[in-house]
Coordinates of C-alpha atoms in Angstrom, one line a residue:
P1 CA 32.3 -0.8 -3.6
R2 CA 31.3 3.2 -4.0
S3 CA 30.6 4.6 -0.5
H4 CA 27.4 6.6 -0.2
S5 CA 26.7 8.9 2.9
C6 CA 22.6 8.8 3.6
P7 CA 21.4 12.2 3.7
T8 CA 19.6 12.7 7.2
R9 CA 15.7 12.5 7.4
R10 CA 13.5 15.0 5.8
R11 CA 10.5 15.6 3.9
P12 CA 9.8 15.6 0.5
A13 CA 10.8 18.9 -1.1
A14 CA 10.4 20.8 -4.4
S15 CA 14.4 19.8 -5.2
M16 CA 13.8 16.3 -4.9
V17 CA 10.6 16.2 -7.2
A18 CA 11.4 14.4 -10.5
E19 CA 12.4 16.7 -13.1
P20 CA 9.8 16.7 -15.9
V21 CA 10.6 15.9 -19.4
P22 CA 11.4 19.2 -21.3
M23 CA 8.4 20.7 -23.1
V24 CA 10.6 22.1 -26.2
F25 CA 8.2 24.8 -28.0
K26 CA 8.8 24.6 -31.9
T27 CA 7.3 26.5 -34.9
G28 CA 4.1 24.2 -36.0
S29 CA 0.6 23.8 -35.2
S30 CA -1.1 23.7 -31.9
A31 CA -2.6 20.3 -33.1
G32 CA 1.0 19.2 -33.8
K33 CA 2.4 20.3 -30.7
V34 CA -0.4 19.0 -28.7
K35 CA 0.2 15.5 -30.5
Q36 CA 3.6 15.7 -29.7
G37 CA 2.8 16.6 -25.6
K38 CA 5.2 19.6 -25.9
I39 CA 2.5 22.7 -25.4
T40 CA 2.5 24.4 -22.4
N41 CA -0.4 26.3 -20.0
E42 CA 0.8 29.6 -21.7
D43 CA 0.6 28.1 -25.0
V44 CA -3.0 27.2 -24.1
L45 CA -4.1 30.5 -22.4
R46 CA -3.0 32.8 -25.1
R47 CA -6.0 31.3 -27.0
E48 CA -9.1 33.2 -27.2
V49 CA -12.3 31.3 -25.9
P50 CA -15.6 32.8 -27.0
W51 CA -16.8 32.4 -23.1
S52 CA -20.1 34.1 -24.1
A53 CA -21.2 31.8 -26.1
F54 CA -21.4 29.4 -23.0
K55 CA -23.8 31.7 -21.3
E56 CA -25.9 32.3 -24.5
K57 CA -26.5 28.3 -24.7
G58 CA -27.1 28.3 -21.0
I59 CA -23.8 26.8 -19.4
I60 CA -22.9 29.2 -17.7
S61 CA -25.0 32.7 -15.9
K62 CA -24.3 36.1 -16.8
D63 CA -22.8 36.5 -13.5
E64 CA -20.3 33.3 -14.0
L65 CA -19.3 34.8 -17.2
E66 CA -18.2 37.8 -15.5
L67 CA -16.4 35.9 -13.0
M68 CA -14.8 34.1 -15.6
Y69 CA -13.4 37.2 -17.7
Q70 CA -12.0 38.4 -14.0
L71 CA -10.4 34.7 -13.3
V72 CA -9.1 34.9 -17.0
E73 CA -7.3 38.0 -16.3
I74 CA -5.6 37.8 -12.8
V75 CA -4.2 34.2 -14.0
Q76 CA -2.6 35.6 -17.1
S77 CA -1.3 38.7 -15.0
K78 CA 0.1 35.9 -12.9
S79 CA -1.4 37.8 -9.6
V80 CA -3.4 35.0 -8.3
A81 CA -1.2 35.0 -5.0
A82 CA -2.1 38.6 -4.8
Q83 CA -5.8 38.4 -5.5
A84 CA -6.4 35.0 -3.4
A85 CA -8.9 36.7 -0.7
L86 CA -10.9 37.9 -3.6
I87 CA -11.1 34.6 -5.3
E88 CA -11.6 32.8 -1.8
M89 CA -14.6 35.3 -0.8
R90 CA -16.4 33.9 -3.7
S91 CA -14.9 30.2 -3.3
A92 CA -18.5 28.9 -4.2
E93 CA -19.2 30.7 -7.0
H94 CA -15.9 30.0 -8.7
A95 CA -16.2 26.4 -8.2
Q96 CA -19.9 26.1 -9.5
L97 CA -17.8 27.9 -12.7
F98 CA -15.6 25.2 -12.9
K99 CA -18.0 22.6 -12.6
A100 CA -20.7 23.9 -14.7
L101 CA -17.9 24.1 -17.8
L102 CA -16.5 20.8 -17.1
T103 CA -20.0 19.3 -16.8
G104 CA -21.4 21.1 -19.9
V105 CA -18.5 21.5 -22.2
N106 CA -16.9 18.5 -24.2
K107 CA -14.6 20.4 -26.9
D108 CA -10.9 19.7 -26.5
E109 CA -9.6 23.5 -26.9
V110 CA -11.9 24.7 -24.5
V111 CA -11.6 21.6 -21.9
M112 CA -7.8 22.4 -22.2
Y113 CA -8.3 26.0 -21.2
I114 CA -10.1 25.1 -18.4
L115 CA -7.5 22.8 -16.9
S116 CA -4.8 25.0 -17.7
L117 CA -6.4 27.6 -16.0
L118 CA -7.1 25.4 -12.7
D119 CA -3.4 24.2 -13.0
E120 CA -1.9 28.1 -13.3
L121 CA -4.1 28.7 -10.2
L122 CA -2.8 25.9 -8.1
K123 CA 0.7 26.7 -9.1
Q124 CA 0.8 30.0 -8.0
K125 CA -1.6 29.8 -4.8
P126 CA -1.5 26.0 -4.1
T127 CA -3.7 26.4 -0.6
L128 CA -6.5 27.5 -3.4
A129 CA -7.0 23.7 -3.4
S130 CA -9.1 24.1 -0.1
L131 CA -11.9 26.3 -1.7
F132 CA -13.1 23.2 -4.2
H133 CA -13.0 21.0 -0.7
A134 CA -15.1 24.1 1.0
A135 CA -17.4 24.5 -2.0
L136 CA -18.4 20.5 -1.6
Y137 CA -18.8 20.7 2.3
E138 CA -20.7 24.2 2.1
S139 CA -23.2 22.9 -0.7
G140 CA -23.5 19.6 1.0
G141 CA -22.2 17.9 -1.7
A142 CA -24.0 19.7 -4.9
I143 CA -20.9 21.8 -6.1
D144 CA -18.5 18.8 -7.1
V145 CA -15.7 20.0 -9.2
F146 CA -13.7 16.3 -8.5
E147 CA -16.3 14.1 -10.3
P148 CA -16.3 15.5 -13.7
M149 CA -12.4 15.5 -13.6
L150 CA -12.6 11.9 -13.0
K151 CA -14.6 11.3 -15.8
L152 CA -12.1 13.4 -18.2
L153 CA -9.4 10.4 -17.0
S154 CA -11.2 8.4 -19.5
R155 CA -10.0 10.4 -22.6
Q156 CA -7.4 9.5 -24.9
H157 CA -5.9 13.6 -25.5
L158 CA -2.5 13.6 -23.9
F159 CA -2.7 17.0 -22.8
I160 CA -6.2 16.5 -21.5
L161 CA -4.8 13.7 -19.7
E162 CA -1.7 15.1 -18.2
K163 CA -3.2 18.4 -16.9
T164 CA -6.2 16.1 -15.4
T165 CA -4.2 14.1 -13.6
V166 CA -1.6 16.4 -12.4
V167 CA -4.7 19.1 -11.2
L168 CA -6.9 16.0 -9.7
A169 CA -4.2 14.6 -7.7
K170 CA -3.4 18.2 -6.5
L171 CA -6.9 18.6 -5.3
L172 CA -7.7 15.0 -4.0
S173 CA -4.4 14.9 -2.1
W174 CA -5.0 18.2 -0.4
D175 CA -5.8 17.4 3.3
H176 CA -5.4 21.0 4.9
Y177 CA -8.8 22.0 4.6
I178 CA -10.9 21.5 7.5
P179 CA -15.0 21.6 7.9
P180 CA -17.0 23.6 9.8
A181 CA -18.6 20.5 10.8
P182 CA -17.9 16.5 10.5
N183 CA -19.9 15.1 7.3
P184 CA -19.4 11.2 7.1
N185 CA -21.4 11.2 3.8
L186 CA -18.7 13.7 1.9
E187 CA -15.8 12.2 3.7
A188 CA -16.8 8.9 2.6
A189 CA -17.2 10.5 -1.0
L190 CA -14.3 12.1 -1.1
A191 CA -12.7 8.8 0.0
R192 CA -14.1 6.8 -2.7
K193 CA -12.8 9.6 -5.4
L194 CA -9.3 9.4 -4.1
R195 CA -9.3 5.4 -4.0
S196 CA -10.7 5.4 -7.4
F197 CA -7.6 8.0 -8.7
A198 CA -5.5 5.8 -7.3
A199 CA -7.1 2.5 -8.5
W200 CA -7.0 4.2 -12.2
A201 CA -2.9 5.2 -12.1
V202 CA -2.2 1.6 -10.6
A203 CA -4.0 0.3 -13.6
L204 CA -2.8 2.1 -16.2
L205 CA 0.8 1.9 -14.8
K206 CA 1.1 -2.0 -14.6
N207 CA 0.9 -2.2 -18.8
V208 CA 4.5 -0.1 -18.2
D209 CA 7.3 -2.1 -19.8
P210 CA 10.6 -0.6 -17.5
Q211 CA 12.7 -1.1 -20.2
D212 CA 10.8 1.5 -22.1
G213 CA 11.3 4.2 -19.4
F214 CA 10.2 7.8 -20.1
D215 CA 9.3 7.4 -23.5
Q216 CA 5.6 6.9 -23.4
P217 CA 4.0 10.1 -22.7
R218 CA 1.3 8.6 -20.9
V219 CA 3.3 7.4 -18.6
V220 CA 5.1 10.1 -17.5
H221 CA 1.7 12.1 -16.9
V222 CA 0.4 9.4 -14.8
L223 CA 3.6 8.9 -12.9
G224 CA 3.6 12.6 -12.4
G225 CA 0.0 12.5 -11.0
V226 CA 0.9 9.5 -8.5
Q227 CA 4.3 11.9 -7.3
Q228 CA 1.6 14.6 -6.1
L229 CA -0.9 12.0 -4.8
V230 CA 1.7 10.5 -2.3
S231 CA 2.6 14.0 -1.2
S232 CA -0.2 13.2 1.3
A233 CA -0.6 10.8 3.7
P234 CA -4.3 10.2 2.5
G235 CA -3.1 9.7 -1.1
R236 CA 0.3 7.5 0.4
I237 CA -2.7 5.1 2.0
A238 CA -4.8 5.0 -1.3
F239 CA -2.0 4.3 -3.3
V240 CA -0.9 1.5 -1.1
E241 CA -4.4 0.2 -1.0
A242 CA -4.8 0.1 -4.8
D243 CA -2.2 -2.4 -4.6
G244 CA 0.8 0.3 -5.3
L245 CA 3.9 -1.6 -4.1
P246 CA 4.0 -4.3 -5.9
L247 CA 3.7 -1.9 -9.1
L248 CA 6.7 0.3 -7.7
L249 CA 8.8 -3.0 -7.4
G250 CA 8.2 -4.4 -10.8
L251 CA 9.0 -1.1 -12.5
M252 CA 12.3 -1.1 -10.3
S253 CA 13.1 -4.5 -11.4
G254 CA 12.6 -4.8 -14.9
G255 CA 15.1 -2.2 -16.7
H256 CA 19.0 -2.0 -17.1
Y257 CA 19.0 1.7 -16.6
G258 CA 21.1 1.8 -19.4
T259 CA 19.5 5.1 -20.8
H260 CA 18.7 8.2 -19.6
S261 CA 14.9 7.3 -20.0
A262 CA 15.1 4.3 -17.6
V263 CA 17.2 5.8 -14.9
Q264 CA 14.5 9.1 -15.4
L265 CA 11.7 6.4 -14.8
L266 CA 13.6 4.7 -11.9
Y267 CA 14.0 8.2 -10.0
V268 CA 10.7 8.9 -10.5
V269 CA 9.7 5.6 -8.8
M270 CA 12.0 6.3 -5.8
V271 CA 10.7 9.4 -5.4
V272 CA 7.8 7.6 -4.8
V273 CA 8.9 5.4 -2.5
W274 CA 10.5 7.5 -0.5
S275 CA 7.6 9.7 -0.2
I276 CA 5.6 6.5 1.1
S277 CA 7.9 6.0 3.5
Y278 CA 7.1 9.0 5.6
T279 CA 3.5 7.5 6.6
P280 CA 4.1 4.7 9.2
E281 CA 1.4 2.7 8.2
C282 CA 2.4 2.6 4.5
A283 CA 6.4 2.5 5.7
S284 CA 5.2 -0.9 7.5
K285 CA 3.9 -2.3 4.6
L286 CA 6.8 -1.1 2.2
G287 CA 9.2 -3.2 5.0
H288 CA 7.0 -6.0 4.6
A289 CA 6.9 -6.2 0.7
A290 CA 8.8 -9.3 -0.6
G291 CA 12.3 -8.0 -2.0
L292 CA 11.9 -4.7 -1.7
V293 CA 14.6 -3.9 0.6
P294 CA 17.0 -5.8 -1.3
K295 CA 16.1 -4.1 -4.5
L296 CA 16.9 -0.7 -3.0
V297 CA 20.2 -1.9 -2.0
D298 CA 21.3 -3.4 -5.2
I299 CA 20.0 -0.1 -6.9
L300 CA 22.2 1.8 -4.2
K301 CA 25.2 -0.4 -5.5
S302 CA 24.7 -0.5 -9.2
V303 CA 22.9 2.8 -10.1
Q304 CA 25.7 6.0 -11.2
K305 CA 22.8 8.6 -11.3
E306 CA 23.5 10.7 -8.6
K307 CA 20.1 11.9 -7.8
V308 CA 19.0 8.5 -7.6
V309 CA 21.3 7.5 -5.5
R310 CA 20.6 10.3 -3.1
V311 CA 16.6 9.5 -3.1
T312 CA 16.8 5.9 -2.5
C313 CA 19.5 6.3 0.6
A314 CA 16.8 8.7 2.1
A315 CA 14.3 6.0 1.4
L316 CA 16.5 3.5 3.2
R317 CA 17.1 5.7 6.1
N318 CA 13.6 6.1 6.9
L319 CA 13.0 2.2 6.8
V320 CA 15.8 1.8 9.3
G321 CA 13.6 0.3 12.5
V322 CA 10.9 -0.6 10.4
G323 CA 9.7 -4.1 11.0
S324 CA 12.8 -6.3 9.6
C325 CA 14.1 -3.4 7.1
S326 CA 17.4 -2.8 9.3
S327 CA 18.3 -6.6 9.1
D328 CA 17.5 -7.0 5.6
M329 CA 19.7 -4.0 4.5
I330 CA 22.6 -5.8 6.2
G331 CA 21.9 -8.8 4.4
A332 CA 21.7 -7.3 1.1
G333 CA 25.4 -5.7 1.7
G334 CA 23.7 -2.0 2.6
M335 CA 26.7 -1.6 5.1
K336 CA 29.2 -2.2 1.7
A337 CA 27.2 -0.3 -0.5

């Protein structure tokens, strides 16, 4: 038996986030690259979009058109962090701009651009997620960017699915915004949106065959969203309440881990389990999930990949002292792993 030294308890960090499937740029049409799931934000943001046409159609105003031109320039110059104060000063206007475009435009190429722009904004300055929460509260619910994005989850276009899933997960799981005054109705509305997203992700992943691993782009995108979702306590709770734990156990149990794709799927699932274990309420449910702890120990014994070993060990460490987890680890041979 191999001996593994479990790392000290620590919160999920960027270094532990699952490695994305490489999105290799190859010569060819944009349509071909989109179909293969290999197009990037930079590819999309290099395109010219006739924003003035949307003003002429009444989708956005003259002021919103100028705001879009300014925002595109800021994102393309990678100066979002430096210009964040300028963006935040007009937070409601920016949120309304995105709402108007996501509600009024249906063309795939434009939706792709809007989502890439949002993704880049949040990558370069994650705290801008507060902007969309602030706009919702300050407008009394009128400026709601979340609802049109939830509707995009039904689209079949892989790039739109990928970006919608990740951006929406970032926005809905953001728990650092403090409203100026309590608003039970809006709090309940946001909680419903969070639960809807979690339920959608769980329902889609229930159809995944673990032996297929990461061979399905749709699975990659949705699991990426789940990883982001469980980065916060509200997201973890929503995922668990959506019956996500049996799903994770099934994804852990069905593969043979003989291929890179199967190991990568297992790694992402283990990162999700590890993240969930940081919220006591969710850790308790992990501890009561039948067969979970023995399965974690089995993975520790049988899987050779170091990154899988490390994150599994970290998850087990977080479960020590939770319910019967400690005795379950011993019973499953955890001391010999």
